Amino acid sequence: MGLFDSLFGRSRAVKPDLDQLFGLPSAAITLEAAAGFRPTGAGSVCFATVEGGTFDRVLRELDELLDGLRSSRDDYGYTWLLAERPAQDTGSLVTDLHAINSALEDGGFGPQLLCSLAAFGHPDGRRLALVYLYKRGTFYPFAPVPGGHEKRDSALELQVSAAVTDDLRLESDLSRWFPVWGAPGL
C-alpha cells in the first residue's frame, strides 16, 4: 500500500484464499458443541450469471466431476450451484465447494464469484449458514428466522461468530454480512 492510499483511507482488496474453506469442518465441530447446530450436507456457490461457450464448458465439466450438482437462478439474477453430501461428510462437501470455486476461477470467471455457503440445522428447526465472501476471503454467519419472513436472528449470528472465531477468518465489517435469502440448501 502506498503513501497516498494510507492518507486517503484506501486499502487493497484481500486476495481470495479458497483454502479458507477447509476451516469449515473444524468450525462445524465447534458449532455443534457450542450451539447444537449440525451440518445438513448442503452447500452452494453463488456467482453472477455469465453466458458463452467457455462458461457452459466449465459447467459441464463441473457436472461431470460432481455427481448431483444442481443449478438455479435467484430473484436477483444470480446463479447458484448446489452440492449435497451426507450430513456427516463436511470434508467432502468442502472439497466440492472448493472444486466449484476453483473451476470457475480457472475458467476466468473469478470476478463473477460472490460467495459460498455451508448449511447447518438445529434440532428445534432453526437454520444457519456459514457464508464465505469470495472477494474478501472471510466468513460470516447468516441465520434466517424460521417462517420465511426475511428476518434475521442477529443475536444468533453474533453468538455463532464468537464461537467459530478460532476456526474461520471472520468478516469484521458487519455491514458486509449480507442476507442470502432463498439460497439453495439453506
mmCIF file of N, CA and C in Angstrom, residues 22-146:
data_model
loop_
_atom_site.group_PDB
_atom_site.id
_atom_site.type_symbol
_atom_site.label_atom_id
_atom_site.label_comp_id
_atom_site.label_asym_id
_atom_site.label_seq_id
_atom_site.Cartn_x
_atom_site.Cartn_y
_atom_site.Cartn_z
ATOM 1 N N PHE A 22 -11.420 -24.842 3.894
ATOM 2 C CA PHE A 22 -11.070 -26.064 4.616
ATOM 3 C C PHE A 22 -11.132 -25.890 6.141
ATOM 4 N N GLY A 23 -11.417 -24.686 6.618
ATOM 5 C CA GLY A 23 -11.667 -24.469 8.037
ATOM 6 C C GLY A 23 -13.077 -24.855 8.447
ATOM 7 N N LEU A 24 -13.961 -25.090 7.468
ATOM 8 C CA LEU A 24 -15.362 -25.406 7.792
ATOM 9 C C LEU A 24 -15.553 -26.686 8.599
ATOM 10 N N PRO A 25 -14.835 -27.785 8.327
ATOM 11 C CA PRO A 25 -15.057 -28.981 9.153
ATOM 12 C C PRO A 25 -14.787 -28.750 10.644
ATOM 13 N N SER A 26 -13.721 -28.026 10.973
ATOM 14 C CA SER A 26 -13.472 -27.775 12.400
ATOM 15 C C SER A 26 -14.505 -26.790 12.953
ATOM 16 N N ALA A 27 -14.934 -25.833 12.140
ATOM 17 C CA ALA A 27 -15.988 -24.910 12.584
ATOM 18 C C ALA A 27 -17.288 -25.666 12.827
ATOM 19 N N ALA A 28 -17.549 -26.699 12.029
ATOM 20 C CA ALA A 28 -18.760 -27.499 12.208
ATOM 21 C C ALA A 28 -18.751 -28.213 13.556
ATOM 22 N N ILE A 29 -17.606 -28.736 13.933
ATOM 23 C CA ILE A 29 -17.486 -29.409 15.238
ATOM 24 C C ILE A 29 -17.702 -28.394 16.361
ATOM 25 N N THR A 30 -17.063 -27.237 16.239
ATOM 26 C CA THR A 30 -17.217 -26.181 17.243
ATOM 27 C C THR A 30 -18.663 -25.730 17.337
ATOM 28 N N LEU A 31 -19.298 -25.547 16.191
ATOM 29 C CA LEU A 31 -20.676 -25.066 16.146
ATOM 30 C C LEU A 31 -21.650 -26.048 16.799
ATOM 31 N N GLU A 32 -21.424 -27.329 16.581
ATOM 32 C CA GLU A 32 -22.290 -28.322 17.217
ATOM 33 C C GLU A 32 -22.097 -28.318 18.734
ATOM 34 N N ALA A 33 -20.849 -28.243 19.180
ATOM 35 C CA ALA A 33 -20.576 -28.247 20.616
ATOM 36 C C ALA A 33 -21.085 -26.977 21.298
ATOM 37 N N ALA A 34 -20.934 -25.835 20.634
ATOM 38 C CA ALA A 34 -21.277 -24.554 21.256
ATOM 39 C C ALA A 34 -22.758 -24.196 21.148
ATOM 40 N N ALA A 35 -23.415 -24.593 20.044
ATOM 41 C CA ALA A 35 -24.785 -24.111 19.831
ATOM 42 C C ALA A 35 -25.751 -25.193 19.362
ATOM 43 N N GLY A 36 -25.293 -26.416 19.176
ATOM 44 C CA GLY A 36 -26.184 -27.500 18.790
ATOM 45 C C GLY A 36 -26.529 -27.561 17.304
ATOM 46 N N PHE A 37 -25.868 -26.756 16.474
ATOM 47 C CA PHE A 37 -26.125 -26.780 15.034
ATOM 48 C C PHE A 37 -25.262 -27.848 14.383
ATOM 49 N N ARG A 38 -25.892 -28.658 13.517
ATOM 50 C CA ARG A 38 -25.182 -29.727 12.817
ATOM 51 C C ARG A 38 -25.200 -29.458 11.320
ATOM 52 N N PRO A 39 -24.165 -29.897 10.612
ATOM 53 C CA PRO A 39 -24.158 -29.736 9.154
ATOM 54 C C PRO A 39 -25.338 -30.485 8.532
ATOM 55 N N THR A 40 -25.910 -29.910 7.477
ATOM 56 C CA THR A 40 -27.004 -30.571 6.760
ATOM 57 C C THR A 40 -26.493 -31.358 5.563
ATOM 58 N N GLY A 41 -25.246 -31.112 5.168
ATOM 59 C CA GLY A 41 -24.693 -31.760 3.987
ATOM 60 C C GLY A 41 -24.891 -30.945 2.719
ATOM 61 N N ALA A 42 -25.514 -29.779 2.839
ATOM 62 C CA ALA A 42 -25.767 -28.930 1.674
ATOM 63 C C ALA A 42 -24.842 -27.720 1.687
ATOM 64 N N GLY A 43 -24.388 -27.363 0.514
ATOM 65 C CA GLY A 43 -23.575 -26.170 0.349
ATOM 66 C C GLY A 43 -23.781 -25.633 -1.051
ATOM 67 N N SER A 44 -23.560 -24.355 -1.231
ATOM 68 C CA SER A 44 -23.764 -23.784 -2.558
ATOM 69 C C SER A 44 -22.787 -22.660 -2.834
ATOM 70 N N VAL A 45 -22.621 -22.381 -4.116
ATOM 71 C CA VAL A 45 -21.741 -21.325 -4.606
ATOM 72 C C VAL A 45 -22.591 -20.385 -5.445
ATOM 73 N N CYS A 46 -22.439 -19.081 -5.205
ATOM 74 C CA CYS A 46 -23.206 -18.062 -5.910
ATOM 75 C C CYS A 46 -22.274 -17.218 -6.767
ATOM 76 N N PHE A 47 -22.724 -16.917 -7.983
ATOM 77 C CA PHE A 47 -21.923 -16.082 -8.882
ATOM 78 C C PHE A 47 -22.837 -15.355 -9.850
ATOM 79 N N ALA A 48 -22.319 -14.257 -10.371
ATOM 80 C CA ALA A 48 -23.051 -13.501 -11.380
ATOM 81 C C ALA A 48 -23.116 -14.357 -12.641
ATOM 82 N N THR A 49 -24.292 -14.457 -13.196
ATOM 83 C CA THR A 49 -24.507 -15.296 -14.366
ATOM 84 C C THR A 49 -23.703 -14.797 -15.558
ATOM 85 N N VAL A 50 -23.116 -15.745 -16.246
ATOM 86 C CA VAL A 50 -22.308 -15.457 -17.426
ATOM 87 C C VAL A 50 -22.848 -16.321 -18.566
ATOM 88 N N GLU A 51 -22.825 -15.793 -19.759
ATOM 89 C CA GLU A 51 -23.246 -16.552 -20.938
ATOM 90 C C GLU A 51 -22.024 -16.827 -21.798
ATOM 91 N N GLY A 52 -22.070 -17.894 -22.560
ATOM 92 C CA GLY A 52 -20.993 -18.151 -23.504
ATOM 93 C C GLY A 52 -20.513 -19.583 -23.466
ATOM 94 N N GLY A 53 -19.811 -19.961 -24.501
ATOM 95 C CA GLY A 53 -19.346 -21.326 -24.656
ATOM 96 C C GLY A 53 -18.352 -21.763 -23.599
ATOM 97 N N THR A 54 -17.426 -20.892 -23.243
ATOM 98 C CA THR A 54 -16.426 -21.251 -22.236
ATOM 99 C C THR A 54 -17.094 -21.519 -20.898
ATOM 100 N N PHE A 55 -18.036 -20.656 -20.549
ATOM 101 C CA PHE A 55 -18.747 -20.836 -19.282
ATOM 102 C C PHE A 55 -19.554 -22.131 -19.292
ATOM 103 N N ASP A 56 -20.245 -22.402 -20.383
ATOM 104 C CA ASP A 56 -21.021 -23.643 -20.498
ATOM 105 C C ASP A 56 -20.119 -24.868 -20.374
ATOM 106 N N ARG A 57 -18.922 -24.797 -20.940
ATOM 107 C CA ARG A 57 -17.965 -25.904 -20.849
ATOM 108 C C ARG A 57 -17.542 -26.138 -19.400
ATOM 109 N N VAL A 58 -17.267 -25.063 -18.671
ATOM 110 C CA VAL A 58 -16.878 -25.182 -17.260
ATOM 111 C C VAL A 58 -18.010 -25.832 -16.459
ATOM 112 N N LEU A 59 -19.239 -25.415 -16.722
ATOM 113 C CA LEU A 59 -20.380 -26.008 -16.002
ATOM 114 C C LEU A 59 -20.550 -27.484 -16.349
ATOM 115 N N ARG A 60 -20.357 -27.859 -17.606
ATOM 116 C CA ARG A 60 -20.448 -29.274 -17.997
ATOM 117 C C ARG A 60 -19.377 -30.090 -17.291
ATOM 118 N N GLU A 61 -18.156 -29.557 -17.238
ATOM 119 C CA GLU A 61 -17.064 -30.265 -16.561
ATOM 120 C C GLU A 61 -17.362 -30.441 -15.077
ATOM 121 N N LEU A 62 -17.907 -29.399 -14.458
ATOM 122 C CA LEU A 62 -18.272 -29.494 -13.042
ATOM 123 C C LEU A 62 -19.365 -30.534 -12.830
ATOM 124 N N ASP A 63 -20.340 -30.557 -13.733
ATOM 125 C CA ASP A 63 -21.436 -31.515 -13.624
ATOM 126 C C ASP A 63 -20.921 -32.949 -13.743
ATOM 127 N N GLU A 64 -19.933 -33.166 -14.614
ATOM 128 C CA GLU A 64 -19.338 -34.498 -14.757
ATOM 129 C C GLU A 64 -18.504 -34.867 -13.534
ATOM 130 N N LEU A 65 -17.810 -33.890 -12.973
ATOM 131 C CA LEU A 65 -16.940 -34.115 -11.824
ATOM 132 C C LEU A 65 -17.732 -34.365 -10.545
ATOM 133 N N LEU A 66 -18.785 -33.581 -10.350
ATOM 134 C CA LEU A 66 -19.557 -33.644 -9.108
ATOM 135 C C LEU A 66 -20.955 -34.175 -9.393
ATOM 136 N N ASP A 67 -21.190 -35.391 -9.002
ATOM 137 C CA ASP A 67 -22.477 -36.035 -9.238
ATOM 138 C C ASP A 67 -23.584 -35.323 -8.451
ATOM 139 N N GLY A 68 -24.652 -34.993 -9.130
ATOM 140 C CA GLY A 68 -25.810 -34.422 -8.450
ATOM 141 C C GLY A 68 -25.760 -32.919 -8.258
ATOM 142 N N LEU A 69 -24.839 -32.241 -8.893
ATOM 143 C CA LEU A 69 -24.752 -30.784 -8.800
ATOM 144 C C LEU A 69 -25.991 -30.184 -9.451
ATOM 145 N N ARG A 70 -26.650 -29.256 -8.745
ATOM 146 C CA ARG A 70 -27.857 -28.628 -9.293
ATOM 147 C C ARG A 70 -27.644 -27.134 -9.428
ATOM 148 N N SER A 71 -28.204 -26.581 -10.472
ATOM 149 C CA SER A 71 -28.074 -25.161 -10.770
ATOM 150 C C SER A 71 -29.434 -24.491 -10.671
ATOM 151 N N SER A 72 -29.443 -23.261 -10.147
ATOM 152 C CA SER A 72 -30.684 -22.477 -10.103
ATOM 153 C C SER A 72 -30.326 -21.000 -10.184
ATOM 154 N N ARG A 73 -31.328 -20.203 -10.484
ATOM 155 C CA ARG A 73 -31.141 -18.756 -10.568
ATOM 156 C C ARG A 73 -32.076 -18.110 -9.547
ATOM 157 N N ASP A 74 -31.557 -17.120 -8.812
ATOM 158 C CA ASP A 74 -32.384 -16.467 -7.800
ATOM 159 C C ASP A 74 -33.130 -15.262 -8.385
ATOM 160 N N ASP A 75 -33.912 -14.604 -7.535
ATOM 161 C CA ASP A 75 -34.725 -13.464 -7.972
ATOM 162 C C ASP A 75 -33.886 -12.269 -8.426
ATOM 163 N N TYR A 76 -32.608 -12.257 -8.063
ATOM 164 C CA TYR A 76 -31.730 -11.150 -8.419
ATOM 165 C C TYR A 76 -30.906 -11.441 -9.673
ATOM 166 N N GLY A 77 -31.101 -12.633 -10.261
ATOM 167 C CA GLY A 77 -30.394 -12.997 -11.476
ATOM 168 C C GLY A 77 -29.064 -13.691 -11.250
ATOM 169 N N TYR A 78 -28.742 -14.019 -10.006
ATOM 170 C CA TYR A 78 -27.504 -14.726 -9.711
ATOM 171 C C TYR A 78 -27.717 -16.230 -9.855
ATOM 172 N N THR A 79 -26.670 -16.918 -10.232
ATOM 173 C CA THR A 79 -26.724 -18.367 -10.381
ATOM 174 C C THR A 79 -26.142 -19.013 -9.133
ATOM 175 N N TRP A 80 -26.781 -20.073 -8.697
ATOM 176 C CA TRP A 80 -26.337 -20.861 -7.543
ATOM 177 C C TRP A 80 -26.092 -22.290 -8.003
ATOM 178 N N LEU A 81 -24.983 -22.858 -7.592
ATOM 179 C CA LEU A 81 -24.714 -24.275 -7.793
ATOM 180 C C LEU A 81 -24.770 -24.950 -6.431
ATOM 181 N N LEU A 82 -25.670 -25.915 -6.307
ATOM 182 C CA LEU A 82 -25.892 -26.617 -5.040
ATOM 183 C C LEU A 82 -25.204 -27.970 -5.078
ATOM 184 N N ALA A 83 -24.393 -28.221 -4.059
ATOM 185 C CA ALA A 83 -23.746 -29.523 -3.875
ATOM 186 C C ALA A 83 -24.303 -30.134 -2.593
ATOM 187 N N GLU A 84 -24.523 -31.426 -2.621
ATOM 188 C CA GLU A 84 -25.046 -32.108 -1.432
ATOM 189 C C GLU A 84 -24.236 -33.374 -1.164
ATOM 190 N N ARG A 85 -23.972 -33.591 0.104
ATOM 191 C CA ARG A 85 -23.249 -34.767 0.594
ATOM 192 C C ARG A 85 -23.976 -35.267 1.836
ATOM 193 N N PRO A 86 -23.644 -36.461 2.308
ATOM 194 C CA PRO A 86 -24.216 -36.881 3.587
ATOM 195 C C PRO A 86 -23.867 -35.859 4.679
ATOM 196 N N ALA A 87 -24.789 -35.633 5.589
ATOM 197 C CA ALA A 87 -24.627 -34.590 6.608
ATOM 198 C C ALA A 87 -23.320 -34.716 7.389
ATOM 199 N N GLN A 88 -22.884 -35.926 7.652
ATOM 200 C CA GLN A 88 -21.673 -36.116 8.457
ATOM 201 C C GLN A 88 -20.395 -35.977 7.638
ATOM 202 N N ASP A 89 -20.497 -35.721 6.323
ATOM 203 C CA ASP A 89 -19.319 -35.663 5.461
ATOM 204 C C ASP A 89 -19.007 -34.221 5.036
ATOM 205 N N THR A 90 -18.771 -33.372 6.027
ATOM 206 C CA THR A 90 -18.478 -31.960 5.755
ATOM 207 C C THR A 90 -17.190 -31.814 4.942
ATOM 208 N N GLY A 91 -16.239 -32.679 5.164
ATOM 209 C CA GLY A 91 -14.985 -32.615 4.422
ATOM 210 C C GLY A 91 -15.195 -32.755 2.918
ATOM 211 N N SER A 92 -16.027 -33.702 2.508
ATOM 212 C CA SER A 92 -16.299 -33.880 1.076
ATOM 213 C C SER A 92 -17.094 -32.705 0.512
ATOM 214 N N LEU A 93 -18.010 -32.172 1.297
ATOM 215 C CA LEU A 93 -18.778 -31.006 0.848
ATOM 216 C C LEU A 93 -17.834 -29.825 0.602
ATOM 217 N N VAL A 94 -16.920 -29.611 1.531
ATOM 218 C CA VAL A 94 -15.958 -28.515 1.385
ATOM 219 C C VAL A 94 -15.082 -28.731 0.149
ATOM 220 N N THR A 95 -14.676 -29.965 -0.090
ATOM 221 C CA THR A 95 -13.888 -30.267 -1.288
ATOM 222 C C THR A 95 -14.686 -29.933 -2.547
ATOM 223 N N ASP A 96 -15.990 -30.245 -2.550
ATOM 224 C CA ASP A 96 -16.846 -29.914 -3.691
ATOM 225 C C ASP A 96 -16.946 -28.400 -3.880
ATOM 226 N N LEU A 97 -17.165 -27.666 -2.791
ATOM 227 C CA LEU A 97 -17.267 -26.210 -2.887
ATOM 228 C C LEU A 97 -15.955 -25.610 -3.403
ATOM 229 N N HIS A 98 -14.850 -26.124 -2.913
ATOM 230 C CA HIS A 98 -13.535 -25.664 -3.366
ATOM 231 C C HIS A 98 -13.369 -25.946 -4.860
ATOM 232 N N ALA A 99 -13.775 -27.137 -5.303
ATOM 233 C CA ALA A 99 -13.652 -27.512 -6.716
ATOM 234 C C ALA A 99 -14.496 -26.604 -7.605
ATOM 235 N N ILE A 100 -15.692 -26.283 -7.180
ATOM 236 C CA ILE A 100 -16.567 -25.402 -7.956
ATOM 237 C C ILE A 100 -15.931 -24.028 -8.093
ATOM 238 N N ASN A 101 -15.527 -23.461 -6.964
ATOM 239 C CA ASN A 101 -14.888 -22.143 -6.986
ATOM 240 C C ASN A 101 -13.621 -22.153 -7.847
ATOM 241 N N SER A 102 -12.801 -23.177 -7.684
ATOM 242 C CA SER A 102 -11.542 -23.262 -8.428
ATOM 243 C C SER A 102 -11.785 -23.387 -9.928
ATOM 244 N N ALA A 103 -12.764 -24.204 -10.310
ATOM 245 C CA ALA A 103 -13.060 -24.379 -11.736
ATOM 246 C C ALA A 103 -13.537 -23.069 -12.356
ATOM 247 N N LEU A 104 -14.381 -22.343 -11.642
ATOM 248 C CA LEU A 104 -14.855 -21.058 -12.155
ATOM 249 C C LEU A 104 -13.704 -20.048 -12.217
ATOM 250 N N GLU A 105 -12.880 -20.053 -11.190
ATOM 251 C CA GLU A 105 -11.721 -19.157 -11.154
ATOM 252 C C GLU A 105 -10.753 -19.489 -12.292
ATOM 253 N N ASP A 106 -10.443 -20.774 -12.462
ATOM 254 C CA ASP A 106 -9.518 -21.203 -13.512
ATOM 255 C C ASP A 106 -10.066 -20.924 -14.911
ATOM 256 N N GLY A 107 -11.385 -20.923 -15.046
ATOM 257 C CA GLY A 107 -12.013 -20.626 -16.323
ATOM 258 C C GLY A 107 -12.062 -19.143 -16.628
ATOM 259 N N GLY A 108 -11.534 -18.314 -15.707
ATOM 260 C CA GLY A 108 -11.521 -16.872 -15.916
ATOM 261 C C GLY A 108 -12.735 -16.163 -15.356
ATOM 262 N N PHE A 109 -13.535 -16.869 -14.539
ATOM 263 C CA PHE A 109 -14.761 -16.292 -14.017
ATOM 264 C C PHE A 109 -14.670 -15.914 -12.536
ATOM 265 N N GLY A 110 -13.447 -15.794 -12.022
ATOM 266 C CA GLY A 110 -13.256 -15.386 -10.629
ATOM 267 C C GLY A 110 -13.961 -14.086 -10.278
ATOM 268 N N PRO A 111 -13.907 -13.061 -11.143
ATOM 269 C CA PRO A 111 -14.584 -11.802 -10.810
ATOM 270 C C PRO A 111 -16.102 -11.935 -10.640
ATOM 271 N N GLN A 112 -16.695 -12.996 -11.190
ATOM 272 C CA GLN A 112 -18.141 -13.188 -11.052
ATOM 273 C C GLN A 112 -18.519 -13.923 -9.765
ATOM 274 N N LEU A 113 -17.542 -14.540 -9.093
ATOM 275 C CA LEU A 113 -17.838 -15.283 -7.855
ATOM 276 C C LEU A 113 -18.225 -14.322 -6.740
ATOM 277 N N LEU A 114 -19.296 -14.649 -6.033
ATOM 278 C CA LEU A 114 -19.761 -13.816 -4.928
ATOM 279 C C LEU A 114 -19.527 -14.477 -3.578
ATOM 280 N N CYS A 115 -20.106 -15.650 -3.388
ATOM 281 C CA CYS A 115 -19.982 -16.298 -2.081
ATOM 282 C C CYS A 115 -20.224 -17.793 -2.205
ATOM 283 N N SER A 116 -19.859 -18.481 -1.142
ATOM 284 C CA SER A 116 -20.155 -19.899 -0.974
ATOM 285 C C SER A 116 -20.734 -20.052 0.420
ATOM 286 N N LEU A 117 -21.539 -21.078 0.616
ATOM 287 C CA LEU A 117 -22.062 -21.289 1.965
ATOM 288 C C LEU A 117 -22.195 -22.764 2.264
ATOM 289 N N ALA A 118 -22.119 -23.053 3.551
ATOM 290 C CA ALA A 118 -22.388 -24.382 4.077
ATOM 291 C C ALA A 118 -23.553 -24.235 5.042
ATOM 292 N N ALA A 119 -24.539 -25.120 4.913
ATOM 293 C CA ALA A 119 -25.771 -25.020 5.702
ATOM 294 C C ALA A 119 -25.716 -25.903 6.945
ATOM 295 N N PHE A 120 -26.370 -25.413 7.997
ATOM 296 C CA PHE A 120 -26.455 -26.114 9.281
ATOM 297 C C PHE A 120 -27.896 -26.064 9.773
ATOM 298 N N GLY A 121 -28.279 -27.065 10.535
ATOM 299 C CA GLY A 121 -29.612 -27.103 11.108
ATOM 300 C C GLY A 121 -29.548 -27.419 12.590
ATOM 301 N N HIS A 122 -30.567 -26.992 13.299
ATOM 302 C CA HIS A 122 -30.689 -27.237 14.741
ATOM 303 C C HIS A 122 -31.882 -28.156 14.956
ATOM 304 N N PRO A 123 -31.854 -29.008 15.971
ATOM 305 C CA PRO A 123 -32.998 -29.891 16.226
ATOM 306 C C PRO A 123 -34.327 -29.143 16.408
ATOM 307 N N ASP A 124 -34.262 -27.873 16.817
ATOM 308 C CA ASP A 124 -35.504 -27.112 17.000
ATOM 309 C C ASP A 124 -36.026 -26.486 15.700
ATOM 310 N N GLY A 125 -35.361 -26.763 14.566
ATOM 311 C CA GLY A 125 -35.835 -26.284 13.272
ATOM 312 C C GLY A 125 -35.142 -25.039 12.741
ATOM 313 N N ARG A 126 -34.308 -24.403 13.556
ATOM 314 C CA ARG A 126 -33.597 -23.219 13.057
ATOM 315 C C ARG A 126 -32.545 -23.636 12.037
ATOM 316 N N ARG A 127 -32.269 -22.728 11.097
ATOM 317 C CA ARG A 127 -31.265 -22.952 10.062
ATOM 318 C C ARG A 127 -30.189 -21.875 10.169
ATOM 319 N N LEU A 128 -29.041 -22.197 9.631
ATOM 320 C CA LEU A 128 -27.902 -21.292 9.720
ATOM 321 C C LEU A 128 -26.968 -21.604 8.554
ATOM 322 N N ALA A 129 -26.292 -20.591 8.056
ATOM 323 C CA ALA A 129 -25.260 -20.804 7.036
ATOM 324 C C ALA A 129 -23.989 -20.098 7.467
ATOM 325 N N LEU A 130 -22.872 -20.716 7.184
ATOM 326 C CA LEU A 130 -21.594 -20.040 7.285
ATOM 327 C C LEU A 130 -21.257 -19.642 5.854
ATOM 328 N N VAL A 131 -21.189 -18.344 5.618
ATOM 329 C CA VAL A 131 -21.042 -17.785 4.273
ATOM 330 C C VAL A 131 -19.608 -17.305 4.073
ATOM 331 N N TYR A 132 -19.005 -17.737 2.973
ATOM 332 C CA TYR A 132 -17.658 -17.312 2.600
ATOM 333 C C TYR A 132 -17.779 -16.254 1.510
ATOM 334 N N LEU A 133 -17.258 -15.062 1.789
ATOM 335 C CA LEU A 133 -17.244 -13.986 0.798
ATOM 336 C C LEU A 133 -15.996 -14.130 -0.058
ATOM 337 N N TYR A 134 -16.187 -14.478 -1.306
ATOM 338 C CA TYR A 134 -15.066 -14.767 -2.198
ATOM 339 C C TYR A 134 -14.088 -13.600 -2.295
ATOM 340 N N LYS A 135 -14.589 -12.408 -2.539
ATOM 341 C CA LYS A 135 -13.707 -11.259 -2.774
ATOM 342 C C LYS A 135 -13.035 -10.750 -1.498
ATOM 343 N N ARG A 136 -13.546 -11.123 -0.344
ATOM 344 C CA ARG A 136 -12.976 -10.673 0.926
ATOM 345 C C ARG A 136 -12.124 -11.753 1.592
ATOM 346 N N GLY A 137 -12.365 -13.012 1.235
ATOM 347 C CA GLY A 137 -11.629 -14.102 1.864
ATOM 348 C C GLY A 137 -12.027 -14.313 3.310
ATOM 349 N N THR A 138 -13.271 -13.957 3.652
ATOM 350 C CA THR A 138 -13.754 -14.041 5.036
ATOM 351 C C THR A 138 -15.107 -14.733 5.108
ATOM 352 N N PHE A 139 -15.468 -15.136 6.314
ATOM 353 C CA PHE A 139 -16.749 -15.789 6.587
ATOM 354 C C PHE A 139 -17.621 -14.907 7.475
ATOM 355 N N TYR A 140 -18.912 -15.174 7.426
ATOM 356 C CA TYR A 140 -19.848 -14.622 8.398
ATOM 357 C C TYR A 140 -21.021 -15.583 8.523
ATOM 358 N N PRO A 141 -21.705 -15.582 9.663
ATOM 359 C CA PRO A 141 -22.889 -16.425 9.819
ATOM 360 C C PRO A 141 -24.140 -15.699 9.325
ATOM 361 N N PHE A 142 -25.055 -16.453 8.763
ATOM 362 C CA PHE A 142 -26.358 -15.926 8.355
ATOM 363 C C PHE A 142 -27.422 -16.837 8.946
ATOM 364 N N ALA A 143 -28.300 -16.256 9.764
ATOM 365 C CA ALA A 143 -29.321 -17.034 10.454
ATOM 366 C C ALA A 143 -30.709 -16.448 10.184
ATOM 367 N N PRO A 144 -31.427 -16.991 9.191
ATOM 368 C CA PRO A 144 -32.782 -16.507 8.952
ATOM 369 C C PRO A 144 -33.725 -16.983 10.061
ATOM 370 N N VAL A 145 -34.676 -16.148 10.411
ATOM 371 C CA VAL A 145 -35.682 -16.532 11.397
ATOM 372 C C VAL A 145 -36.645 -17.500 10.715
ATOM 373 N N PRO A 146 -36.976 -18.629 11.354
ATOM 374 C CA PRO A 146 -37.901 -19.576 10.736
ATOM 375 C C PRO A 146 -39.242 -18.906 10.411
#
